[in-house]
Amino acid sequence: MIGQLIWTGSRRPGVQLREGEVAGLRVLQAQLPGNGASRRAERIWARALSLLERHGANQLLTPTNSAFPIQRRIVTRELWRSAAIPLALDTLDRAGQRRSRAVVGLSARQVTPQLLQWCRLLAAQVRGLSLDLNTGRDALEWQLQRELGLPIFQGGGDVNLDL
């Protein structure tokens, strides 16, 4: 479970836990009273971290409006990468763009297993892909056209993802 600290600005004492959602992902939110600038803020912050851990949060998003640096910083790169495809498709839907006519741009330094997985997941959803790679573009393009019959376009797409 992913935890998130939120300073609410309220005067209500105590840390409140509730389940929430960030970019389509379930998170356990610890709502902290105050704004993080009081004398007790560090103690409240430490209590909230302990409470999140006891309730199963093993990763932490950066707290909003925090006056203190995160001592145990969790890299959220993998979190956002795992949400990239659903968010890109949701962006197309919200823009009124039909998926069957959309082109998704993917950019990366080189071909990775995750990039190949993204291409395969998107192949069933969109019209085509646009690839921006420093190395391995031609080989990947040929493989995708042969394996999936997926057209590869030049330039950007309707939505662009950076790996």
PDB file of N, CA, C and O in Angstrom, residues 67-128:
ATOM      1  N   ALA A  67       6.727  21.107   5.800  1.00  0.00           N
ATOM      2  CA  ALA A  67       7.845  21.966   6.176  1.00  0.00           C
ATOM      3  C   ALA A  67       9.102  21.136   6.431  1.00  0.00           C
ATOM      4  O   ALA A  67      10.157  21.676   6.660  1.00  0.00           O
ATOM      5  N   PHE A  68       8.971  19.820   6.419  1.00  0.00           N
ATOM      6  CA  PHE A  68      10.097  18.946   6.723  1.00  0.00           C
ATOM      7  C   PHE A  68      10.456  18.099   5.515  1.00  0.00           C
ATOM      8  O   PHE A  68       9.587  17.642   4.793  1.00  0.00           O
ATOM      9  N   PRO A  69      11.743  17.879   5.310  1.00  0.00           N
ATOM     10  CA  PRO A  69      12.126  16.979   4.215  1.00  0.00           C
ATOM     11  C   PRO A  69      11.772  15.538   4.572  1.00  0.00           C
ATOM     12  O   PRO A  69      11.698  15.182   5.739  1.00  0.00           O
ATOM     13  N   ILE A  70      11.554  14.752   3.572  1.00  0.00           N
ATOM     14  CA  ILE A  70      11.270  13.335   3.817  1.00  0.00           C
ATOM     15  C   ILE A  70      12.565  12.654   4.203  1.00  0.00           C
ATOM     16  O   ILE A  70      13.545  12.744   3.493  1.00  0.00           O
ATOM     17  N   GLN A  71      12.540  11.971   5.312  1.00  0.00           N
ATOM     18  CA  GLN A  71      13.741  11.281   5.768  1.00  0.00           C
ATOM     19  C   GLN A  71      13.912   9.954   5.044  1.00  0.00           C
ATOM     20  O   GLN A  71      15.016   9.527   4.778  1.00  0.00           O
ATOM     21  N   ARG A  72      12.819   9.297   4.745  1.00  0.00           N
ATOM     22  CA  ARG A  72      12.880   8.020   4.050  1.00  0.00           C
ATOM     23  C   ARG A  72      12.242   8.187   2.682  1.00  0.00           C
ATOM     24  O   ARG A  72      11.127   7.761   2.447  1.00  0.00           O
ATOM     25  N   ARG A  73      12.930   8.837   1.788  1.00  0.00           N
ATOM     26  CA  ARG A  73      12.371   9.142   0.475  1.00  0.00           C
ATOM     27  C   ARG A  73      12.168   7.851  -0.327  1.00  0.00           C
ATOM     28  O   ARG A  73      13.057   7.019  -0.427  1.00  0.00           O
ATOM     29  N   ILE A  74      10.993   7.717  -0.888  1.00  0.00           N
ATOM     30  CA  ILE A  74      10.659   6.579  -1.733  1.00  0.00           C
ATOM     31  C   ILE A  74      10.640   7.074  -3.174  1.00  0.00           C
ATOM     32  O   ILE A  74       9.973   8.053  -3.495  1.00  0.00           O
ATOM     33  N   VAL A  75      11.361   6.398  -4.034  1.00  0.00           N
ATOM     34  CA  VAL A  75      11.380   6.778  -5.443  1.00  0.00           C
ATOM     35  C   VAL A  75      10.034   6.397  -6.045  1.00  0.00           C
ATOM     36  O   VAL A  75       9.609   5.248  -5.963  1.00  0.00           O
ATOM     37  N   THR A  76       9.360   7.371  -6.640  1.00  0.00           N
ATOM     38  CA  THR A  76       8.017   7.123  -7.181  1.00  0.00           C
ATOM     39  C   THR A  76       8.043   6.873  -8.686  1.00  0.00           C
ATOM     40  O   THR A  76       6.990   6.763  -9.306  1.00  0.00           O
ATOM     41  N   ARG A  77       9.223   6.754  -9.264  1.00  0.00           N
ATOM     42  CA  ARG A  77       9.321   6.538 -10.709  1.00  0.00           C
ATOM     43  C   ARG A  77       8.523   5.313 -11.151  1.00  0.00           C
ATOM     44  O   ARG A  77       7.760   5.363 -12.105  1.00  0.00           O
ATOM     45  N   GLU A  78       8.683   4.201 -10.430  1.00  0.00           N
ATOM     46  CA  GLU A  78       7.971   2.976 -10.808  1.00  0.00           C
ATOM     47  C   GLU A  78       6.462   3.122 -10.647  1.00  0.00           C
ATOM     48  O   GLU A  78       5.697   2.571 -11.424  1.00  0.00           O
ATOM     49  N   LEU A  79       6.051   3.867  -9.639  1.00  0.00           N
ATOM     50  CA  LEU A  79       4.628   4.122  -9.437  1.00  0.00           C
ATOM     51  C   LEU A  79       4.030   4.822 -10.657  1.00  0.00           C
ATOM     52  O   LEU A  79       3.011   4.402 -11.197  1.00  0.00           O
ATOM     53  N   TRP A  80       4.677   5.885 -11.110  1.00  0.00           N
ATOM     54  CA  TRP A  80       4.151   6.636 -12.246  1.00  0.00           C
ATOM     55  C   TRP A  80       4.288   5.857 -13.543  1.00  0.00           C
ATOM     56  O   TRP A  80       3.441   5.972 -14.431  1.00  0.00           O
ATOM     57  N   ARG A  81       5.351   5.063 -13.665  1.00  0.00           N
ATOM     58  CA  ARG A  81       5.469   4.237 -14.866  1.00  0.00           C
ATOM     59  C   ARG A  81       4.344   3.214 -14.938  1.00  0.00           C
ATOM     60  O   ARG A  81       3.806   2.954 -16.002  1.00  0.00           O
ATOM     61  N   SER A  82       3.984   2.633 -13.803  1.00  0.00           N
ATOM     62  CA  SER A  82       2.916   1.634 -13.807  1.00  0.00           C
ATOM     63  C   SER A  82       1.562   2.267 -14.138  1.00  0.00           C
ATOM     64  O   SER A  82       0.669   1.597 -14.638  1.00  0.00           O
ATOM     65  N   ALA A  83       1.418   3.554 -13.866  1.00  0.00           N
ATOM     66  CA  ALA A  83       0.156   4.233 -14.140  1.00  0.00           C
ATOM     67  C   ALA A  83       0.140   4.935 -15.490  1.00  0.00           C
ATOM     68  O   ALA A  83      -0.893   5.462 -15.896  1.00  0.00           O
ATOM     69  N   ALA A  84       1.250   4.934 -16.218  1.00  0.00           N
ATOM     70  CA  ALA A  84       1.356   5.725 -17.446  1.00  0.00           C
ATOM     71  C   ALA A  84       0.354   5.317 -18.526  1.00  0.00           C
ATOM     72  O   ALA A  84      -0.294   6.181 -19.118  1.00  0.00           O
ATOM     73  N   ILE A  85       0.231   4.041 -18.781  1.00  0.00           N
ATOM     74  CA  ILE A  85      -0.669   3.594 -19.854  1.00  0.00           C
ATOM     75  C   ILE A  85      -2.129   3.923 -19.521  1.00  0.00           C
ATOM     76  O   ILE A  85      -2.823   4.541 -20.342  1.00  0.00           O
ATOM     77  N   PRO A  86      -2.632   3.538 -18.343  1.00  0.00           N
ATOM     78  CA  PRO A  86      -4.019   3.915 -18.039  1.00  0.00           C
ATOM     79  C   PRO A  86      -4.246   5.423 -18.067  1.00  0.00           C
ATOM     80  O   PRO A  86      -5.299   5.883 -18.525  1.00  0.00           O
ATOM     81  N   LEU A  87      -3.282   6.205 -17.595  1.00  0.00           N
ATOM     82  CA  LEU A  87      -3.444   7.656 -17.613  1.00  0.00           C
ATOM     83  C   LEU A  87      -3.444   8.210 -19.034  1.00  0.00           C
ATOM     84  O   LEU A  87      -4.198   9.131 -19.346  1.00  0.00           O
ATOM     85  N   ALA A  88      -2.608   7.655 -19.898  1.00  0.00           N
ATOM     86  CA  ALA A  88      -2.578   8.107 -21.295  1.00  0.00           C
ATOM     87  C   ALA A  88      -3.907   7.803 -21.984  1.00  0.00           C
ATOM     88  O   ALA A  88      -4.458   8.656 -22.697  1.00  0.00           O
ATOM     89  N   LEU A  89      -4.428   6.605 -21.765  1.00  0.00           N
ATOM     90  CA  LEU A  89      -5.704   6.240 -22.383  1.00  0.00           C
ATOM     91  C   LEU A  89      -6.842   7.084 -21.809  1.00  0.00           C
ATOM     92  O   LEU A  89      -7.747   7.498 -22.539  1.00  0.00           O
ATOM     93  N   ASP A  90      -6.786   7.366 -20.515  1.00  0.00           N
ATOM     94  CA  ASP A  90      -7.791   8.218 -19.888  1.00  0.00           C
ATOM     95  C   ASP A  90      -7.719   9.634 -20.454  1.00  0.00           C
ATOM     96  O   ASP A  90      -8.743  10.283 -20.668  1.00  0.00           O
ATOM     97  N   THR A  91      -6.510  10.119 -20.712  1.00  0.00           N
ATOM     98  CA  THR A  91      -6.336  11.446 -21.302  1.00  0.00           C
ATOM     99  C   THR A  91      -6.978  11.509 -22.682  1.00  0.00           C
ATOM    100  O   THR A  91      -7.637  12.489 -23.032  1.00  0.00           O
ATOM    101  N   LEU A  92      -6.787  10.453 -23.460  1.00  0.00           N
ATOM    102  CA  LEU A  92      -7.431  10.400 -24.783  1.00  0.00           C
ATOM    103  C   LEU A  92      -8.949  10.430 -24.652  1.00  0.00           C
ATOM    104  O   LEU A  92      -9.629  11.163 -25.374  1.00  0.00           O
ATOM    105  N   ASP A  93      -9.472   9.631 -23.723  1.00  0.00           N
ATOM    106  CA  ASP A  93     -10.919   9.577 -23.529  1.00  0.00           C
ATOM    107  C   ASP A  93     -11.479  10.931 -23.113  1.00  0.00           C
ATOM    108  O   ASP A  93     -12.501  11.375 -23.629  1.00  0.00           O
ATOM    109  N   ARG A  94     -10.804  11.595 -22.187  1.00  0.00           N
ATOM    110  CA  ARG A  94     -11.279  12.888 -21.704  1.00  0.00           C
ATOM    111  C   ARG A  94     -11.205  13.968 -22.773  1.00  0.00           C
ATOM    112  O   ARG A  94     -11.978  14.910 -22.756  1.00  0.00           O
ATOM    113  N   ALA A  95     -10.261  13.832 -23.684  1.00  0.00           N
ATOM    114  CA  ALA A  95     -10.126  14.809 -24.766  1.00  0.00           C
ATOM    115  C   ALA A  95     -11.115  14.527 -25.903  1.00  0.00           C
ATOM    116  O   ALA A  95     -11.174  15.279 -26.867  1.00  0.00           O
ATOM    117  N   GLY A  96     -11.858  13.438 -25.786  1.00  0.00           N
ATOM    118  CA  GLY A  96     -12.810  13.083 -26.838  1.00  0.00           C
ATOM    119  C   GLY A  96     -12.165  12.424 -28.047  1.00  0.00           C
ATOM    120  O   GLY A  96     -12.784  12.293 -29.090  1.00  0.00           O
ATOM    121  N   GLN A  97     -10.924  12.016 -27.909  1.00  0.00           N
ATOM    122  CA  GLN A  97     -10.184  11.368 -28.996  1.00  0.00           C
ATOM    123  C   GLN A  97     -10.502   9.879 -28.982  1.00  0.00           C
ATOM    124  O   GLN A  97     -10.347   9.223 -27.965  1.00  0.00           O
ATOM    125  N   ARG A  98     -10.967   9.360 -30.100  1.00  0.00           N
ATOM    126  CA  ARG A  98     -11.236   7.924 -30.170  1.00  0.00           C
ATOM    127  C   ARG A  98      -9.921   7.169 -30.170  1.00  0.00           C
ATOM    128  O   ARG A  98      -9.001   7.492 -30.920  1.00  0.00           O
ATOM    129  N   ARG A  99      -9.848   6.152 -29.326  1.00  0.00           N
ATOM    130  CA  ARG A  99      -8.612   5.364 -29.217  1.00  0.00           C
ATOM    131  C   ARG A  99      -8.256   4.707 -30.545  1.00  0.00           C
ATOM    132  O   ARG A  99      -7.088   4.587 -30.888  1.00  0.00           O
ATOM    133  N   SER A 100      -9.251   4.287 -31.274  1.00  0.00           N
ATOM    134  CA  SER A 100      -8.997   3.592 -32.538  1.00  0.00           C
ATOM    135  C   SER A 100      -8.368   4.507 -33.590  1.00  0.00           C
ATOM    136  O   SER A 100      -7.868   4.034 -34.600  1.00  0.00           O
ATOM    137  N   ARG A 101      -8.371   5.820 -33.354  1.00  0.00           N
ATOM    138  CA  ARG A 101      -7.771   6.773 -34.287  1.00  0.00           C
ATOM    139  C   ARG A 101      -6.573   7.501 -33.691  1.00  0.00           C
ATOM    140  O   ARG A 101      -5.981   8.359 -34.320  1.00  0.00           O
ATOM    141  N   ALA A 102      -6.226   7.154 -32.441  1.00  0.00           N
ATOM    142  CA  ALA A 102      -5.170   7.883 -31.729  1.00  0.00           C
ATOM    143  C   ALA A 102      -3.798   7.273 -31.967  1.00  0.00           C
ATOM    144  O   ALA A 102      -3.643   6.073 -32.170  1.00  0.00           O
ATOM    145  N   VAL A 103      -2.808   8.141 -31.921  1.00  0.00           N
ATOM    146  CA  VAL A 103      -1.401   7.740 -31.990  1.00  0.00           C
ATOM    147  C   VAL A 103      -0.767   8.134 -30.661  1.00  0.00           C
ATOM    148  O   VAL A 103      -0.914   9.264 -30.209  1.00  0.00           O
ATOM    149  N   VAL A 104      -0.079   7.178 -30.035  1.00  0.00           N
ATOM    150  CA  VAL A 104       0.596   7.449 -28.763  1.00  0.00           C
ATOM    151  C   VAL A 104       2.093   7.499 -29.021  1.00  0.00           C
ATOM    152  O   VAL A 104       2.657   6.579 -29.620  1.00  0.00           O
ATOM    153  N   GLY A 105       2.717   8.572 -28.590  1.00  0.00           N
ATOM    154  CA  GLY A 105       4.164   8.729 -28.739  1.00  0.00           C
ATOM    155  C   GLY A 105       4.892   8.183 -27.530  1.00  0.00           C
ATOM    156  O   GLY A 105       4.493   8.428 -26.401  1.00  0.00           O
ATOM    157  N   LEU A 106       5.933   7.422 -27.774  1.00  0.00           N
ATOM    158  CA  LEU A 106       6.765   6.875 -26.705  1.00  0.00           C
ATOM    159  C   LEU A 106       8.187   7.346 -26.915  1.00  0.00           C
ATOM    160  O   LEU A 106       8.725   7.244 -28.015  1.00  0.00           O
ATOM    161  N   SER A 107       8.796   7.861 -25.854  1.00  0.00           N
ATOM    162  CA  SER A 107      10.164   8.322 -25.989  1.00  0.00           C
ATOM    163  C   SER A 107      11.009   7.713 -24.878  1.00  0.00           C
ATOM    164  O   SER A 107      10.577   7.614 -23.735  1.00  0.00           O
ATOM    165  N   ALA A 108      12.215   7.272 -25.242  1.00  0.00           N
ATOM    166  CA  ALA A 108      13.141   6.659 -24.290  1.00  0.00           C
ATOM    167  C   ALA A 108      14.546   6.750 -24.865  1.00  0.00           C
ATOM    168  O   ALA A 108      14.733   7.048 -26.043  1.00  0.00           O
ATOM    169  N   ARG A 109      15.536   6.502 -24.024  1.00  0.00           N
ATOM    170  CA  ARG A 109      16.915   6.506 -24.501  1.00  0.00           C
ATOM    171  C   ARG A 109      17.207   5.277 -25.349  1.00  0.00           C
ATOM    172  O   ARG A 109      17.909   5.350 -26.340  1.00  0.00           O
ATOM    173  N   GLN A 110      16.664   4.133 -24.897  1.00  0.00           N
ATOM    174  CA  GLN A 110      16.940   2.883 -25.606  1.00  0.00           C
ATOM    175  C   GLN A 110      15.763   1.943 -25.414  1.00  0.00           C
ATOM    176  O   GLN A 110      14.880   2.187 -24.615  1.00  0.00           O
ATOM    177  N   VAL A 111      15.767   0.851 -26.139  1.00  0.00           N
ATOM    178  CA  VAL A 111      14.720  -0.151 -26.025  1.00  0.00           C
ATOM    179  C   VAL A 111      14.931  -0.921 -24.724  1.00  0.00           C
ATOM    180  O   VAL A 111      16.019  -1.400 -24.440  1.00  0.00           O
ATOM    181  N   THR A 112      13.878  -1.010 -23.924  1.00  0.00           N
ATOM    182  CA  THR A 112      13.914  -1.763 -22.681  1.00  0.00           C
ATOM    183  C   THR A 112      12.747  -2.750 -22.673  1.00  0.00           C
ATOM    184  O   THR A 112      11.799  -2.585 -23.443  1.00  0.00           O
ATOM    185  N   PRO A 113      12.795  -3.749 -21.800  1.00  0.00           N
ATOM    186  CA  PRO A 113      11.651  -4.665 -21.712  1.00  0.00           C
ATOM    187  C   PRO A 113      10.350  -3.936 -21.375  1.00  0.00           C
ATOM    188  O   PRO A 113       9.289  -4.298 -21.873  1.00  0.00           O
ATOM    189  N   GLN A 114      10.431  -2.897 -20.534  1.00  0.00           N
ATOM    190  CA  GLN A 114       9.218  -2.167 -20.189  1.00  0.00           C
ATOM    191  C   GLN A 114       8.660  -1.407 -21.388  1.00  0.00           C
ATOM    192  O   GLN A 114       7.452  -1.354 -21.588  1.00  0.00           O
ATOM    193  N   LEU A 115       9.528  -0.847 -22.214  1.00  0.00           N
ATOM    194  CA  LEU A 115       9.072  -0.156 -23.422  1.00  0.00           C
ATOM    195  C   LEU A 115       8.364  -1.135 -24.358  1.00  0.00           C
ATOM    196  O   LEU A 115       7.310  -0.830 -24.904  1.00  0.00           O
ATOM    197  N   LEU A 116       8.936  -2.319 -24.521  1.00  0.00           N
ATOM    198  CA  LEU A 116       8.316  -3.336 -25.361  1.00  0.00           C
ATOM    199  C   LEU A 116       6.960  -3.743 -24.795  1.00  0.00           C
ATOM    200  O   LEU A 116       5.992  -3.911 -25.538  1.00  0.00           O
ATOM    201  N   GLN A 117       6.872  -3.873 -23.480  1.00  0.00           N
ATOM    202  CA  GLN A 117       5.603  -4.216 -22.835  1.00  0.00           C
ATOM    203  C   GLN A 117       4.570  -3.116 -23.068  1.00  0.00           C
ATOM    204  O   GLN A 117       3.415  -3.396 -23.366  1.00  0.00           O
ATOM    205  N   TRP A 118       4.990  -1.843 -22.943  1.00  0.00           N
ATOM    206  CA  TRP A 118       4.076  -0.731 -23.195  1.00  0.00           C
ATOM    207  C   TRP A 118       3.557  -0.781 -24.626  1.00  0.00           C
ATOM    208  O   TRP A 118       2.376  -0.576 -24.871  1.00  0.00           O
ATOM    209  N   CYS A 119       4.445  -1.044 -25.564  1.00  0.00           N
ATOM    210  CA  CYS A 119       4.037  -1.114 -26.975  1.00  0.00           C
ATOM    211  C   CYS A 119       2.996  -2.204 -27.179  1.00  0.00           C
ATOM    212  O   CYS A 119       2.003  -2.007 -27.877  1.00  0.00           O
ATOM    213  N   ARG A 120       3.215  -3.352 -26.578  1.00  0.00           N
ATOM    214  CA  ARG A 120       2.268  -4.464 -26.729  1.00  0.00           C
ATOM    215  C   ARG A 120       0.919  -4.138 -26.083  1.00  0.00           C
ATOM    216  O   ARG A 120      -0.121  -4.501 -26.616  1.00  0.00           O
ATOM    217  N   LEU A 121       0.942  -3.489 -24.924  1.00  0.00           N
ATOM    218  CA  LEU A 121      -0.311  -3.112 -24.265  1.00  0.00           C
ATOM    219  C   LEU A 121      -1.084  -2.080 -25.080  1.00  0.00           C
ATOM    220  O   LEU A 121      -2.307  -2.135 -25.179  1.00  0.00           O
ATOM    221  N   LEU A 122      -0.360  -1.135 -25.644  1.00  0.00           N
ATOM    222  CA  LEU A 122      -1.017  -0.082 -26.417  1.00  0.00           C
ATOM    223  C   LEU A 122      -1.492  -0.574 -27.786  1.00  0.00           C
ATOM    224  O   LEU A 122      -2.439  -0.027 -28.332  1.00  0.00           O
ATOM    225  N   ALA A 123      -0.851  -1.595 -28.324  1.00  0.00           N
ATOM    226  CA  ALA A 123      -1.181  -2.076 -29.665  1.00  0.00           C
ATOM    227  C   ALA A 123      -2.648  -2.457 -29.802  1.00  0.00           C
ATOM    228  O   ALA A 123      -3.262  -2.226 -30.846  1.00  0.00           O
ATOM    229  N   ALA A 124      -3.211  -3.028 -28.752  1.00  0.00           N
ATOM    230  CA  ALA A 124      -4.609  -3.447 -28.801  1.00  0.00           C
ATOM    231  C   ALA A 124      -5.572  -2.281 -28.578  1.00  0.00           C
ATOM    232  O   ALA A 124      -6.770  -2.433 -28.796  1.00  0.00           O
ATOM    233  N   GLN A 125      -5.053  -1.140 -28.162  1.00  0.00           N
ATOM    234  CA  GLN A 125      -5.910  -0.023 -27.778  1.00  0.00           C
ATOM    235  C   GLN A 125      -5.925   1.138 -28.772  1.00  0.00           C
ATOM    236  O   GLN A 125      -6.925   1.840 -28.867  1.00  0.00           O
ATOM    237  N   VAL A 126      -4.808   1.368 -29.471  1.00  0.00           N
ATOM    238  CA  VAL A 126      -4.694   2.573 -30.288  1.00  0.00           C
ATOM    239  C   VAL A 126      -4.385   2.235 -31.745  1.00  0.00           C
ATOM    240  O   VAL A 126      -4.043   1.101 -32.078  1.00  0.00           O
ATOM    241  N   ARG A 127      -4.491   3.253 -32.573  1.00  0.00           N
ATOM    242  CA  ARG A 127      -4.248   3.082 -34.012  1.00  0.00           C
ATOM    243  C   ARG A 127      -2.781   2.803 -34.308  1.00  0.00           C
ATOM    244  O   ARG A 127      -2.440   1.982 -35.150  1.00  0.00           O
ATOM    245  N   GLY A 128      -1.892   3.535 -33.634  1.00  0.00           N
ATOM    246  CA  GLY A 128      -0.477   3.363 -33.918  1.00  0.00           C
ATOM    247  C   GLY A 128       0.377   4.032 -32.865  1.00  0.00           C
ATOM    248  O   GLY A 128      -0.117   4.657 -31.931  1.00  0.00           O
TER     249      GLY A 128
END
